[in-house]
CSV table of C-alpha atoms and ligand atoms in Angstrom, one decimal:
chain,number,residue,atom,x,y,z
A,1,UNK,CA,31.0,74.8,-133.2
A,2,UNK,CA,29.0,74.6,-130.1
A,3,UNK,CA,30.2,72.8,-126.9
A,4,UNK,CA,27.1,71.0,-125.7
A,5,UNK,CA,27.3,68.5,-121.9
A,6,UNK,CA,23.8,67.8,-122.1
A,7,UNK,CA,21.8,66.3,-125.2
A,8,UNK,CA,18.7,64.3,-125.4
A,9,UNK,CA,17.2,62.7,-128.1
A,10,UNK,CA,13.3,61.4,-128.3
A,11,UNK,CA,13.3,60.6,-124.4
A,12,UNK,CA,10.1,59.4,-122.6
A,13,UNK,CA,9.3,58.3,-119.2
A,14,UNK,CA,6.3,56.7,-118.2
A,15,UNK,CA,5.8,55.8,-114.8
A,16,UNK,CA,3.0,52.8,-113.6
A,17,UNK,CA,1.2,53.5,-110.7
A,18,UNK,CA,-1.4,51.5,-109.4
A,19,UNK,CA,-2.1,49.9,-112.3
A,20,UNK,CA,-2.2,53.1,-114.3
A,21,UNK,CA,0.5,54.6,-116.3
A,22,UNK,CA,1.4,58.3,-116.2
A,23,UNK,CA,2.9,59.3,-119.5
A,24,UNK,CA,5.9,62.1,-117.5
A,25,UNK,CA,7.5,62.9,-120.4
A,26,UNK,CA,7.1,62.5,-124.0
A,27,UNK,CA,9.8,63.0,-127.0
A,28,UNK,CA,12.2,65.3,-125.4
A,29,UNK,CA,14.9,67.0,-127.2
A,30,UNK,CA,17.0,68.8,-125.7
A,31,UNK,CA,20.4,70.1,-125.9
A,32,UNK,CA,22.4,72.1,-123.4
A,33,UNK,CA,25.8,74.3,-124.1
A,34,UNK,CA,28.5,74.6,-121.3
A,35,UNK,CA,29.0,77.3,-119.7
A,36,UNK,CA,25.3,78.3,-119.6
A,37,UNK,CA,22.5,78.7,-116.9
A,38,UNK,CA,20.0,76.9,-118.5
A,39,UNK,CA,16.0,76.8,-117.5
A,40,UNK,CA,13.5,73.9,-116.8
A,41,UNK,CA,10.8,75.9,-116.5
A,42,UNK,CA,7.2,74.7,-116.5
A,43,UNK,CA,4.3,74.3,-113.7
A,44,UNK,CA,3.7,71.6,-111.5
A,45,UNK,CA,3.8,68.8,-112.7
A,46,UNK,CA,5.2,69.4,-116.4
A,47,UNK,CA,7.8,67.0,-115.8
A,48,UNK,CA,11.3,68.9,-114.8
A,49,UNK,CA,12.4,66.7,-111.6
A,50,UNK,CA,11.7,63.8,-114.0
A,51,UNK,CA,14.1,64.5,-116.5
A,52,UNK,CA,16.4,66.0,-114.3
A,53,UNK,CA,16.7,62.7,-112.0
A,54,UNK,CA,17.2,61.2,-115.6
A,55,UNK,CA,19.7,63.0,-116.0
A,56,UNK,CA,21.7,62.5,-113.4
A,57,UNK,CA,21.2,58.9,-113.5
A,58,UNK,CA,18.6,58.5,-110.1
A,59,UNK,CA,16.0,57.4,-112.6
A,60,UNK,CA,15.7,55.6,-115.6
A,61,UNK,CA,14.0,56.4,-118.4
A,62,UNK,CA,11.8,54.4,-120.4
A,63,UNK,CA,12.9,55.5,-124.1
A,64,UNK,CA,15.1,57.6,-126.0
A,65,UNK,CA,19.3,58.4,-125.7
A,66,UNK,CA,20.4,60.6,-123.3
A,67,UNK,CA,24.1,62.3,-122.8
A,68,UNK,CA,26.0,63.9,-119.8
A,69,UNK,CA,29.5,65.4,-121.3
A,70,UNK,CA,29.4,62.5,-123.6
A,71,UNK,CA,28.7,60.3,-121.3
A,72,UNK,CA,25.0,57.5,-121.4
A,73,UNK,CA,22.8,58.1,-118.4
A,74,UNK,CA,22.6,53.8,-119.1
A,75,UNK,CA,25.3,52.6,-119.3
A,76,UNK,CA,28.2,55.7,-117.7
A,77,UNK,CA,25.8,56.2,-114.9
A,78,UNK,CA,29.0,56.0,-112.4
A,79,UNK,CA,31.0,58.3,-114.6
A,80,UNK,CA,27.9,60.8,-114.7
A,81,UNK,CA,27.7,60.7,-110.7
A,82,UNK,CA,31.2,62.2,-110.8
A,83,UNK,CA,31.0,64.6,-112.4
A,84,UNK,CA,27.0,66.4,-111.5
A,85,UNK,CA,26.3,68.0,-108.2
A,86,UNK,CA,22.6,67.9,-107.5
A,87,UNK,CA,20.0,69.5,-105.4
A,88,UNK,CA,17.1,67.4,-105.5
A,89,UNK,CA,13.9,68.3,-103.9
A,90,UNK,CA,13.2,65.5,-102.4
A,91,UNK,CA,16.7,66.3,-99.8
A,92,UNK,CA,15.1,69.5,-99.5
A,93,UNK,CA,16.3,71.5,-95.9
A,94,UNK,CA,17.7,68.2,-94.2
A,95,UNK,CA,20.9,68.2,-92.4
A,96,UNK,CA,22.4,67.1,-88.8
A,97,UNK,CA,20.9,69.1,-86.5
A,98,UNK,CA,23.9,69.0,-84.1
A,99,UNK,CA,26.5,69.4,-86.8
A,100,UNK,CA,27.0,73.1,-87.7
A,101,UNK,CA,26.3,73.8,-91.5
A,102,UNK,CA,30.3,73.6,-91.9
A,103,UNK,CA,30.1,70.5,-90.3
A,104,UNK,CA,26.9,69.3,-92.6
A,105,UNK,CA,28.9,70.2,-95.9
A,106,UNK,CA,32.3,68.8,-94.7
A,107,UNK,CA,30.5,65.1,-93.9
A,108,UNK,CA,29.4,65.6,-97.0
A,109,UNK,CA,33.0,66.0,-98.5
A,110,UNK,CA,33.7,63.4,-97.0
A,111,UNK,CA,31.2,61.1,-98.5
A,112,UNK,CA,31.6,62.3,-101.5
A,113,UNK,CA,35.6,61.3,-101.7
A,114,UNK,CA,36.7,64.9,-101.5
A,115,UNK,CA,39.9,64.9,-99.6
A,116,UNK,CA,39.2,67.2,-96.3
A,117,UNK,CA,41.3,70.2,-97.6
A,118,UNK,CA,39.9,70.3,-100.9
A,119,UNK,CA,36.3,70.5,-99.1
A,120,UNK,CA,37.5,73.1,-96.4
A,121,UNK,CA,39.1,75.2,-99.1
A,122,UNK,CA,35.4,74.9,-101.3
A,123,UNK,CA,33.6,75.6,-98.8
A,124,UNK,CA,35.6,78.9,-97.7
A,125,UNK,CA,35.0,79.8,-101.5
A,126,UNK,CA,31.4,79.1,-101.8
A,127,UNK,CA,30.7,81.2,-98.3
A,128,UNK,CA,32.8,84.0,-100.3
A,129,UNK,CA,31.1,84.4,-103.2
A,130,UNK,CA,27.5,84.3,-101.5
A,131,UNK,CA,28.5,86.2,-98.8
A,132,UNK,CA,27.0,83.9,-96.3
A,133,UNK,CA,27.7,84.7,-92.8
A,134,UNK,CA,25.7,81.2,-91.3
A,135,UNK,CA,28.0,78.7,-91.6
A,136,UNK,CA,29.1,78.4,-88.4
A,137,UNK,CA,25.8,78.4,-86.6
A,138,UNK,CA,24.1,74.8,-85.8
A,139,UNK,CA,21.8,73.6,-88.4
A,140,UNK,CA,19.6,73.5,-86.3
A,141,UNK,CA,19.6,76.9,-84.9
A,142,UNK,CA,19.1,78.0,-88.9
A,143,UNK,CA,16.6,79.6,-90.6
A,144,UNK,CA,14.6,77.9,-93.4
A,145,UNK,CA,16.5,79.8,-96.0
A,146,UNK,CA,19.8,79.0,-94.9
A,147,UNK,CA,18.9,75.5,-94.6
A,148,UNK,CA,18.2,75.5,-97.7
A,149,UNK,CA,21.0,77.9,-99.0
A,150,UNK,CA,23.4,74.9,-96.8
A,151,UNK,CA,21.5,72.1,-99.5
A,152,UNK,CA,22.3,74.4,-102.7
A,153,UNK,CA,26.1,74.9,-101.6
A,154,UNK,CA,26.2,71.2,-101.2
A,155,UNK,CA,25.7,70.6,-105.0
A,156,UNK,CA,28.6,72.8,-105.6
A,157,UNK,CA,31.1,71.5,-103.0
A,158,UNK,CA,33.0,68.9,-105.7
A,159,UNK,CA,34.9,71.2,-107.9
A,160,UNK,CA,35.1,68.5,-110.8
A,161,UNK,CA,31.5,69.0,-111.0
A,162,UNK,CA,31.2,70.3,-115.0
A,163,UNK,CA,27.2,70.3,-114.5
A,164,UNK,CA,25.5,71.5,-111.2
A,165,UNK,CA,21.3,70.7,-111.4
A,166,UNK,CA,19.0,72.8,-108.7
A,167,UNK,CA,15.8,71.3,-108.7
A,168,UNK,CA,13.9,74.8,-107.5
A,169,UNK,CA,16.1,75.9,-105.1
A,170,UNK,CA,14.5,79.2,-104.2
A,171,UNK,CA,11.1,77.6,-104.1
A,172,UNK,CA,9.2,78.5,-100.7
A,173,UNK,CA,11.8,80.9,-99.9
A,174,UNK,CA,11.5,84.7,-98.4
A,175,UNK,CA,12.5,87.5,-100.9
A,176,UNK,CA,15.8,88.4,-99.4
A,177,UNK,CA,17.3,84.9,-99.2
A,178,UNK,CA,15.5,83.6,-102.7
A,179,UNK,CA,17.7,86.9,-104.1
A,180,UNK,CA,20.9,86.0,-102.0
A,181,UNK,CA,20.5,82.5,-103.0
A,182,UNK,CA,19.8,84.0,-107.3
A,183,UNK,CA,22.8,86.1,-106.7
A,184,UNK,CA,25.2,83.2,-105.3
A,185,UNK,CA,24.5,81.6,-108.8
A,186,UNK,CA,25.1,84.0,-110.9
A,187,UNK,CA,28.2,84.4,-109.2
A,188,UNK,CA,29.4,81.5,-109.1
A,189,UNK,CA,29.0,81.0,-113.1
A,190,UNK,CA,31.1,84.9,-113.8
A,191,UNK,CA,33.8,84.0,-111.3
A,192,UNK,CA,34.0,79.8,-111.8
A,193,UNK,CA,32.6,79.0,-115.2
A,194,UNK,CA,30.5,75.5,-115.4
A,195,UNK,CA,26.9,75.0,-116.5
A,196,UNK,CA,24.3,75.3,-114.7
A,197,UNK,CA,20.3,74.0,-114.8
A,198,UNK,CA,18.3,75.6,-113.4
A,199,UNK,CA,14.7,74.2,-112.6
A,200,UNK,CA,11.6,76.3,-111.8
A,201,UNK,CA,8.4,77.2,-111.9
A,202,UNK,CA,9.1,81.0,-111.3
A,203,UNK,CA,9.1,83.0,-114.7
A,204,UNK,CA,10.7,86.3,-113.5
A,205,UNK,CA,13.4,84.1,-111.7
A,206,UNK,CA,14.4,82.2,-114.9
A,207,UNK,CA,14.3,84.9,-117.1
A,208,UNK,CA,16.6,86.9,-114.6
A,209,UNK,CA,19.4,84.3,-114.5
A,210,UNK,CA,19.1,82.3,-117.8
A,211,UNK,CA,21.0,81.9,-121.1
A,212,UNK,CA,18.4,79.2,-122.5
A,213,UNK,CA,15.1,78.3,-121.7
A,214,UNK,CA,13.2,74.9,-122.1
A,215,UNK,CA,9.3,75.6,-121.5
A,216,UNK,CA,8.0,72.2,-120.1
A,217,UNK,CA,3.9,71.5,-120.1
A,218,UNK,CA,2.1,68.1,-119.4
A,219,UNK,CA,5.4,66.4,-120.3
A,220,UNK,CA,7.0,68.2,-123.1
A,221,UNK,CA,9.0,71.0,-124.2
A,222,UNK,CA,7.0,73.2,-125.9
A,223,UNK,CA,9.2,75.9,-126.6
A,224,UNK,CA,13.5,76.4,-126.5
A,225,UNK,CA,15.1,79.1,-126.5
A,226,UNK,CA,16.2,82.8,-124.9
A,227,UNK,CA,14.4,84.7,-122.3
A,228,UNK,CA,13.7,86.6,-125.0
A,229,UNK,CA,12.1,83.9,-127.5
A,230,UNK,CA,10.5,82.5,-124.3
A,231,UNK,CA,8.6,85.6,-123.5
A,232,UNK,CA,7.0,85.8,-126.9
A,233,UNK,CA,5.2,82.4,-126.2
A,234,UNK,CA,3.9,83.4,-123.0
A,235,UNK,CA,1.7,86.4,-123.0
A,236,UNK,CA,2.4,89.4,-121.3
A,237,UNK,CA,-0.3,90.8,-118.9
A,238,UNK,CA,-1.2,92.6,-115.9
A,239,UNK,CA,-3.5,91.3,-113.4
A,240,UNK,CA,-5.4,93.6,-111.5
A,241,UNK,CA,-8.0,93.0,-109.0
A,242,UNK,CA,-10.7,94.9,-107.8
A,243,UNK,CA,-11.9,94.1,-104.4
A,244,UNK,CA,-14.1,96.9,-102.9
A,245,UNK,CA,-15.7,96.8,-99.4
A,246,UNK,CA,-19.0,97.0,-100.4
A,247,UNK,CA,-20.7,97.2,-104.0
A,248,UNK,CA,-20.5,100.4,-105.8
A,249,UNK,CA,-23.0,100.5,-108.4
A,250,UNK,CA,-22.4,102.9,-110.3
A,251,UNK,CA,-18.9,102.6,-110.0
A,252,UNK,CA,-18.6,98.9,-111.5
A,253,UNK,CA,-20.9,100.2,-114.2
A,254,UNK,CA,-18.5,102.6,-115.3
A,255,UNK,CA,-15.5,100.0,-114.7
A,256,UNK,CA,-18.0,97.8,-117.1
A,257,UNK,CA,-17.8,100.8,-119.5
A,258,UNK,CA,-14.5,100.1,-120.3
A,259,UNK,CA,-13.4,99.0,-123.6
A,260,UNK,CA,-11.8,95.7,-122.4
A,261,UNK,CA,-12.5,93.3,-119.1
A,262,UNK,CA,-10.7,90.9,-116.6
A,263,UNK,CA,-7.8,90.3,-118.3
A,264,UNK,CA,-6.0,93.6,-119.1
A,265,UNK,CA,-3.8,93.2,-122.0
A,266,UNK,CA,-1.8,96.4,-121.3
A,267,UNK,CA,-0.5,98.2,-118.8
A,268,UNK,CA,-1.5,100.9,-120.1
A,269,UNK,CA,-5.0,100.1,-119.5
A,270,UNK,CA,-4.0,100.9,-115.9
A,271,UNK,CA,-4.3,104.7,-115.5
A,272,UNK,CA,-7.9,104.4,-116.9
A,273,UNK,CA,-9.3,102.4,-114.4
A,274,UNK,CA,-7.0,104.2,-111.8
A,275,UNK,CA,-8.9,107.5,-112.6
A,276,UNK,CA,-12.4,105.8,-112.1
A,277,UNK,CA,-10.9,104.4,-108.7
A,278,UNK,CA,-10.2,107.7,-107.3
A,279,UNK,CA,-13.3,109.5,-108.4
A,280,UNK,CA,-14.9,107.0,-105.9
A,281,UNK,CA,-11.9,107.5,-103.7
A,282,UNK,CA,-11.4,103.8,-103.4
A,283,UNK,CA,-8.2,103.7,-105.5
A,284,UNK,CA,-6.2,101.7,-102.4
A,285,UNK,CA,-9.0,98.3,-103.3
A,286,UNK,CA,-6.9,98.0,-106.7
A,287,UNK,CA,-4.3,95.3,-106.9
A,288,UNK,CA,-2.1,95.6,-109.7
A,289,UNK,CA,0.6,92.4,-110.4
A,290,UNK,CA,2.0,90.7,-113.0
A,291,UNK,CA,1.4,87.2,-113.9
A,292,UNK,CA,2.6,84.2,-112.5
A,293,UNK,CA,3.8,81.4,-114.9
A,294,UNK,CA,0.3,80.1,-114.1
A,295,UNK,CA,-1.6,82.7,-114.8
A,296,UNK,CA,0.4,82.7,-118.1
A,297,UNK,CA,-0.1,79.1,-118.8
A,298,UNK,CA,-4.1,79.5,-118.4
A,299,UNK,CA,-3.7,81.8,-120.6
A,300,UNK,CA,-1.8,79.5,-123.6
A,301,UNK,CA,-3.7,76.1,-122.8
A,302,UNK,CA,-7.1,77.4,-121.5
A,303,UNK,CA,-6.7,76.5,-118.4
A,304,UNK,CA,-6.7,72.8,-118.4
A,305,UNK,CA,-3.4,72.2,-116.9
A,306,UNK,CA,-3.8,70.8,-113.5
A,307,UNK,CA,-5.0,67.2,-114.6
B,1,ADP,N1,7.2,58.3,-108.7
B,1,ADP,C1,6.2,58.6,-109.4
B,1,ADP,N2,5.2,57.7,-109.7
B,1,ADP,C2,4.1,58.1,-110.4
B,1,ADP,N3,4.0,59.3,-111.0
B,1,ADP,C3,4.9,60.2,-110.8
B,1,ADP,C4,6.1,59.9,-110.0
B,1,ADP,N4,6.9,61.0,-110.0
B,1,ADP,C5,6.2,61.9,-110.7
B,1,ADP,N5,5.1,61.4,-111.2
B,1,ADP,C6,4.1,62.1,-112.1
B,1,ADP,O1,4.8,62.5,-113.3
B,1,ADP,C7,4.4,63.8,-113.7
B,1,ADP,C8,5.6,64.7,-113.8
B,1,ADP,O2,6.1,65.0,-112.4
B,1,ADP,P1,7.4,65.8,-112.1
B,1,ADP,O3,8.5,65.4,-113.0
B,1,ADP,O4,7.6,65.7,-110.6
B,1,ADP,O5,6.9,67.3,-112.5
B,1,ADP,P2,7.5,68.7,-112.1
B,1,ADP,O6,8.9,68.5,-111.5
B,1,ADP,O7,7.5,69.5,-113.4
B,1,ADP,O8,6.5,69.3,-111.1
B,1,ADP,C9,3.3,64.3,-112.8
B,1,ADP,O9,2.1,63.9,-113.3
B,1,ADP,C10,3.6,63.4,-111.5
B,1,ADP,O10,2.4,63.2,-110.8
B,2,MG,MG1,9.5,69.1,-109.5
């Protein structure tokens, strides 16, 4: 039988603003099994903080039943706030400056009703298992990322959390501390258990670290499942841009040639246009990358997603 902590039946949000109303989300289902790193993934705007603050009771939503660990986001909403840890993205990088980031998670312990050796104790375990080497340094003296890698280890700090929600808690991130910050999760699930949702926008980053996948767009879930399963909705493709210093006439003309133009639907497509490149000798003007969720998106709804 399947252990599920988060279900939702048929829930909408709409939202009124000046006078208009802004339909967020529409008819979500959704069901979550412990002990998972589940996905809200979807571009701006699709509607993941909205059912996230749902679900841990900072919003209300305007219809439909939703469950944390059995628990109604209307009526258990104080039982619910015991047992979530949240990283909103609205908190996003704030702390006291003057309070080291020890300091900034223990007040926050402390607020939270942890006892002060209970939160010392988490706190040496959550530095352990992401290696972070920061915490004694003065938030303000931090770097963005470790800011930020201070906010994440704050949803984590309660240990009766069963459900910990990060509302993109890589986004605007270098490389290096977006992978420390990947790694600390996936961690943290091996060595602790708990369940874990993970909301993004980043493709490659949910499909590295999740069990399940809920693919949000214009305020629904258009697809559930596995990376796997996910990956068949979205299209696979390789972008590659051609940006030469000046126009080569003959050269676009044999690019032209080709049997297949501006998207390239394989990667195998690549050596062909590589060999054209470097007859001209411009082969370093190619860019070669793979697509971003948007790029993918434009490519399933025809490009009509930013209204
Ligand atoms: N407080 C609000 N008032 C009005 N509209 C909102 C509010 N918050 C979000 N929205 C709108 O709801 C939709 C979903 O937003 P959001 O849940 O933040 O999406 P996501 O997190 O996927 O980027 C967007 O169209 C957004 O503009
Ligand atoms: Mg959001």
């Amino acid at each position: 039988m399947r252990d599920t902590i988060v279900t939702t039946t048929t829930v909408g949000k709409t939202y009124v603003s000046r006078g208009t109303q802004i339909h967020a989300l529409n008819n979500v289902n959704l069901t979550i099994d412990k002990g998972e790193i589940f996905g809200f993934l979807g571009p701006n705007g699709a509607g993941k903080t909205t059912l996230t603050k749902i679900l841990v009771t900072l919003l209300k939503k305007s219809t439909g039943g939703a469950f944390v660990s059995q628990y109604d986001v209307d009526k258990d909403a104080h039982h619910i706030r015991k047992i979530v840890g949240y990283q909103g993205q609205d908190t996003e990088r704030s702390g006291y400056l003057r309070f080291t980031a020890r300091e900034n998670l223990e007040l926050f312990g402390r607020l939270r009703g942890i006892p002060k050796k209970e939160a010392t104790e988490r706190i040496e375990e959550l530095q352990t298992i992401g290696n972070f080497d920061f915490l004694d340094k003065y938030f303000v003296a931090l770097s963005i990322g470790q800011r930020q890698t201070t906010i994440v280890m704050r949803a984590f700090l309660d240990e009766k959390a069963e459900i910990v929600f990060l509302d993109e808690p890589t986004r605007g991130l270098d490389p290096i501390t977006a992978l420390q910050l990947r790694t600390f999760i996936q961690t943290y699930v091996q060595e602790e258990g708990g369940t874990i949702v993970l909301v993004s926008h980043d493709m490659y980053e949910v499909e590295s670290l999740c069990d399940h996948i809920a693919l949000f767009n214009k305020g629904r879930i258009i697809n559930q499942g596995t990376p796997t399963d996910i990956k068949k909705v979205l299209p696979s493709f390789y972008k590659i841009t051609v940006t030469l210093p000046s126009p080569d006439k003959s050269l676009i003309e044999e690019l032209e040639l080709l049997p297949y133009e501006i998207i390239i639907e394989n990667v195998h497509h690549v050596p062909d246009i590589l060999q054209i490149m470097k007859k001209y000798s411009v082969e370093e003007y190619i860019e070669i990358r793979k697509p971003t969720l948007e790029d993918a998106f434009i490519q399933i709804v025809g490009g009509d997603n930013h209204d």
